[in-house]
Amino acid sequence: MVFEEKMIMNGEPEDEEEEEEEEDMVDPLETMRQKCVETEHCIHTQARLEECETRVGSRSATEEDCTEELFDFLHARDHCVAHKLFHSVK
């Protein structure tokens, strides 16, 4: 009850500081994923995915999708991330 009275008298605390801090924070998982995307195997699987997306996007009627290429790329990236992550945990 006392806290609520203080909030009423003083108003809500300003969140501007918290927002600035959140913007400066970098997710280490995203950093690691970005590094892994730059490896040769990921570059190759990403190129295959982009080729598939271009091919499928250029056709008006097709049953083909790029699920396999997407999964190959995600698997390659996540395999790299897992290897780097668990290697550093040991």
PDB file of C-alpha atoms in Angstrom:
ATOM      1  CA  MET A   1       0.000   0.000   0.000  1.00  0.00           C
ATOM      2  CA  VAL A   2       2.829   2.415   0.805  1.00  0.00           C
ATOM      3  CA  PHE A   3       4.483   1.652  -2.539  1.00  0.00           C
ATOM      4  CA  GLU A   4       1.224   2.398  -4.363  1.00  0.00           C
ATOM      5  CA  GLU A   5       0.889   5.719  -2.546  1.00  0.00           C
ATOM      6  CA  LYS A   6       4.444   6.661  -3.520  1.00  0.00           C
ATOM      7  CA  MET A   7       3.689   5.773  -7.146  1.00  0.00           C
ATOM      8  CA  ILE A   8       0.598   7.979  -7.073  1.00  0.00           C
ATOM      9  CA  MET A   9       2.520  10.867  -5.527  1.00  0.00           C
ATOM     10  CA  ASN A  10       5.696  10.490  -7.582  1.00  0.00           C
ATOM     11  CA  GLY A  11       4.303   8.992 -10.777  1.00  0.00           C
ATOM     12  CA  GLU A  12       5.578   5.980 -12.690  1.00  0.00           C
ATOM     13  CA  PRO A  13       9.352   5.502 -12.782  1.00  0.00           C
ATOM     14  CA  GLU A  14      10.802   6.479 -16.116  1.00  0.00           C
ATOM     15  CA  ASP A  15      11.564   3.544 -18.384  1.00  0.00           C
ATOM     16  CA  GLU A  16      13.837   5.472 -20.735  1.00  0.00           C
ATOM     17  CA  GLU A  17      16.998   4.237 -19.009  1.00  0.00           C
ATOM     18  CA  GLU A  18      15.853   0.618 -19.151  1.00  0.00           C
ATOM     19  CA  GLU A  19      15.016   0.898 -22.877  1.00  0.00           C
ATOM     20  CA  GLU A  20      18.466   2.287 -23.675  1.00  0.00           C
ATOM     21  CA  GLU A  21      20.142  -0.553 -21.797  1.00  0.00           C
ATOM     22  CA  GLU A  22      18.039  -3.149 -23.616  1.00  0.00           C
ATOM     23  CA  GLU A  23      19.011  -1.703 -27.008  1.00  0.00           C
ATOM     24  CA  ASP A  24      22.711  -1.979 -26.171  1.00  0.00           C
ATOM     25  CA  MET A  25      22.418  -5.622 -25.142  1.00  0.00           C
ATOM     26  CA  VAL A  26      23.453  -8.167 -27.770  1.00  0.00           C
ATOM     27  CA  ASP A  27      22.128 -11.702 -27.693  1.00  0.00           C
ATOM     28  CA  PRO A  28      25.193 -14.003 -27.628  1.00  0.00           C
ATOM     29  CA  LEU A  29      23.217 -16.728 -29.404  1.00  0.00           C
ATOM     30  CA  GLU A  30      22.506 -14.393 -32.327  1.00  0.00           C
ATOM     31  CA  THR A  31      26.182 -13.426 -32.449  1.00  0.00           C
ATOM     32  CA  MET A  32      27.198 -17.089 -32.547  1.00  0.00           C
ATOM     33  CA  ARG A  33      24.596 -17.871 -35.223  1.00  0.00           C
ATOM     34  CA  GLN A  34      25.909 -15.019 -37.378  1.00  0.00           C
ATOM     35  CA  LYS A  35      29.468 -16.338 -37.095  1.00  0.00           C
ATOM     36  CA  CYS A  36      28.293 -19.828 -38.017  1.00  0.00           C
ATOM     37  CA  VAL A  37      26.368 -18.567 -41.060  1.00  0.00           C
ATOM     38  CA  GLU A  38      29.700 -17.316 -42.386  1.00  0.00           C
ATOM     39  CA  THR A  39      31.264 -20.808 -42.447  1.00  0.00           C
ATOM     40  CA  GLU A  40      31.759 -22.574 -45.784  1.00  0.00           C
ATOM     41  CA  HIS A  41      29.143 -25.278 -45.184  1.00  0.00           C
ATOM     42  CA  CYS A  42      26.485 -22.763 -44.130  1.00  0.00           C
ATOM     43  CA  ILE A  43      27.279 -20.517 -47.084  1.00  0.00           C
ATOM     44  CA  HIS A  44      26.798 -23.511 -49.411  1.00  0.00           C
ATOM     45  CA  THR A  45      23.467 -24.578 -47.868  1.00  0.00           C
ATOM     46  CA  GLN A  46      22.229 -20.985 -47.774  1.00  0.00           C
ATOM     47  CA  ALA A  47      23.083 -20.591 -51.473  1.00  0.00           C
ATOM     48  CA  ARG A  48      21.105 -23.757 -52.260  1.00  0.00           C
ATOM     49  CA  LEU A  49      18.166 -22.369 -50.270  1.00  0.00           C
ATOM     50  CA  GLU A  50      18.286 -19.035 -52.111  1.00  0.00           C
ATOM     51  CA  GLU A  51      18.494 -20.809 -55.496  1.00  0.00           C
ATOM     52  CA  CYS A  52      15.444 -22.873 -54.574  1.00  0.00           C
ATOM     53  CA  GLU A  53      13.510 -19.813 -53.408  1.00  0.00           C
ATOM     54  CA  THR A  54      14.338 -18.020 -56.669  1.00  0.00           C
ATOM     55  CA  ARG A  55      13.310 -21.052 -58.739  1.00  0.00           C
ATOM     56  CA  VAL A  56      10.032 -21.561 -56.854  1.00  0.00           C
ATOM     57  CA  GLY A  57       9.266 -17.830 -56.824  1.00  0.00           C
ATOM     58  CA  SER A  58       9.654 -17.585 -60.592  1.00  0.00           C
ATOM     59  CA  ARG A  59       6.991 -20.243 -61.257  1.00  0.00           C
ATOM     60  CA  SER A  60       3.315 -19.434 -61.128  1.00  0.00           C
ATOM     61  CA  ALA A  61       2.136 -22.942 -60.320  1.00  0.00           C
ATOM     62  CA  THR A  62       4.398 -25.445 -58.610  1.00  0.00           C
ATOM     63  CA  GLU A  63       4.144 -28.007 -55.878  1.00  0.00           C
ATOM     64  CA  GLU A  64       7.831 -27.650 -55.090  1.00  0.00           C
ATOM     65  CA  ASP A  65       8.777 -25.976 -51.858  1.00  0.00           C
ATOM     66  CA  CYS A  66      12.159 -25.391 -50.286  1.00  0.00           C
ATOM     67  CA  THR A  67      11.617 -27.302 -47.071  1.00  0.00           C
ATOM     68  CA  GLU A  68      14.579 -29.637 -47.550  1.00  0.00           C
ATOM     69  CA  GLU A  69      16.939 -26.765 -48.383  1.00  0.00           C
ATOM     70  CA  LEU A  70      15.693 -24.750 -45.418  1.00  0.00           C
ATOM     71  CA  PHE A  71      16.162 -27.682 -43.047  1.00  0.00           C
ATOM     72  CA  ASP A  72      19.638 -28.344 -44.471  1.00  0.00           C
ATOM     73  CA  PHE A  73      20.643 -24.733 -43.827  1.00  0.00           C
ATOM     74  CA  LEU A  74      19.161 -24.631 -40.318  1.00  0.00           C
ATOM     75  CA  HIS A  75      20.763 -27.967 -39.473  1.00  0.00           C
ATOM     76  CA  ALA A  76      24.192 -26.788 -40.667  1.00  0.00           C
ATOM     77  CA  ARG A  77      23.918 -23.524 -38.730  1.00  0.00           C
ATOM     78  CA  ASP A  78      22.583 -25.110 -35.553  1.00  0.00           C
ATOM     79  CA  HIS A  79      25.173 -27.907 -35.701  1.00  0.00           C
ATOM     80  CA  CYS A  80      27.899 -25.251 -35.794  1.00  0.00           C
ATOM     81  CA  VAL A  81      26.284 -23.314 -32.935  1.00  0.00           C
ATOM     82  CA  ALA A  82      25.915 -26.438 -30.798  1.00  0.00           C
ATOM     83  CA  HIS A  83      29.527 -27.446 -31.429  1.00  0.00           C
ATOM     84  CA  LYS A  84      30.862 -23.996 -30.492  1.00  0.00           C
ATOM     85  CA  LEU A  85      28.518 -23.616 -27.527  1.00  0.00           C
ATOM     86  CA  PHE A  86      29.133 -27.001 -25.947  1.00  0.00           C
ATOM     87  CA  HIS A  87      32.852 -26.856 -26.683  1.00  0.00           C
ATOM     88  CA  SER A  88      33.066 -23.623 -24.664  1.00  0.00           C
ATOM     89  CA  VAL A  89      30.980 -25.067 -21.801  1.00  0.00           C
ATOM     90  CA  LYS A  90      33.363 -27.973 -21.182  1.00  0.00           C
TER      91      LYS A  90
END
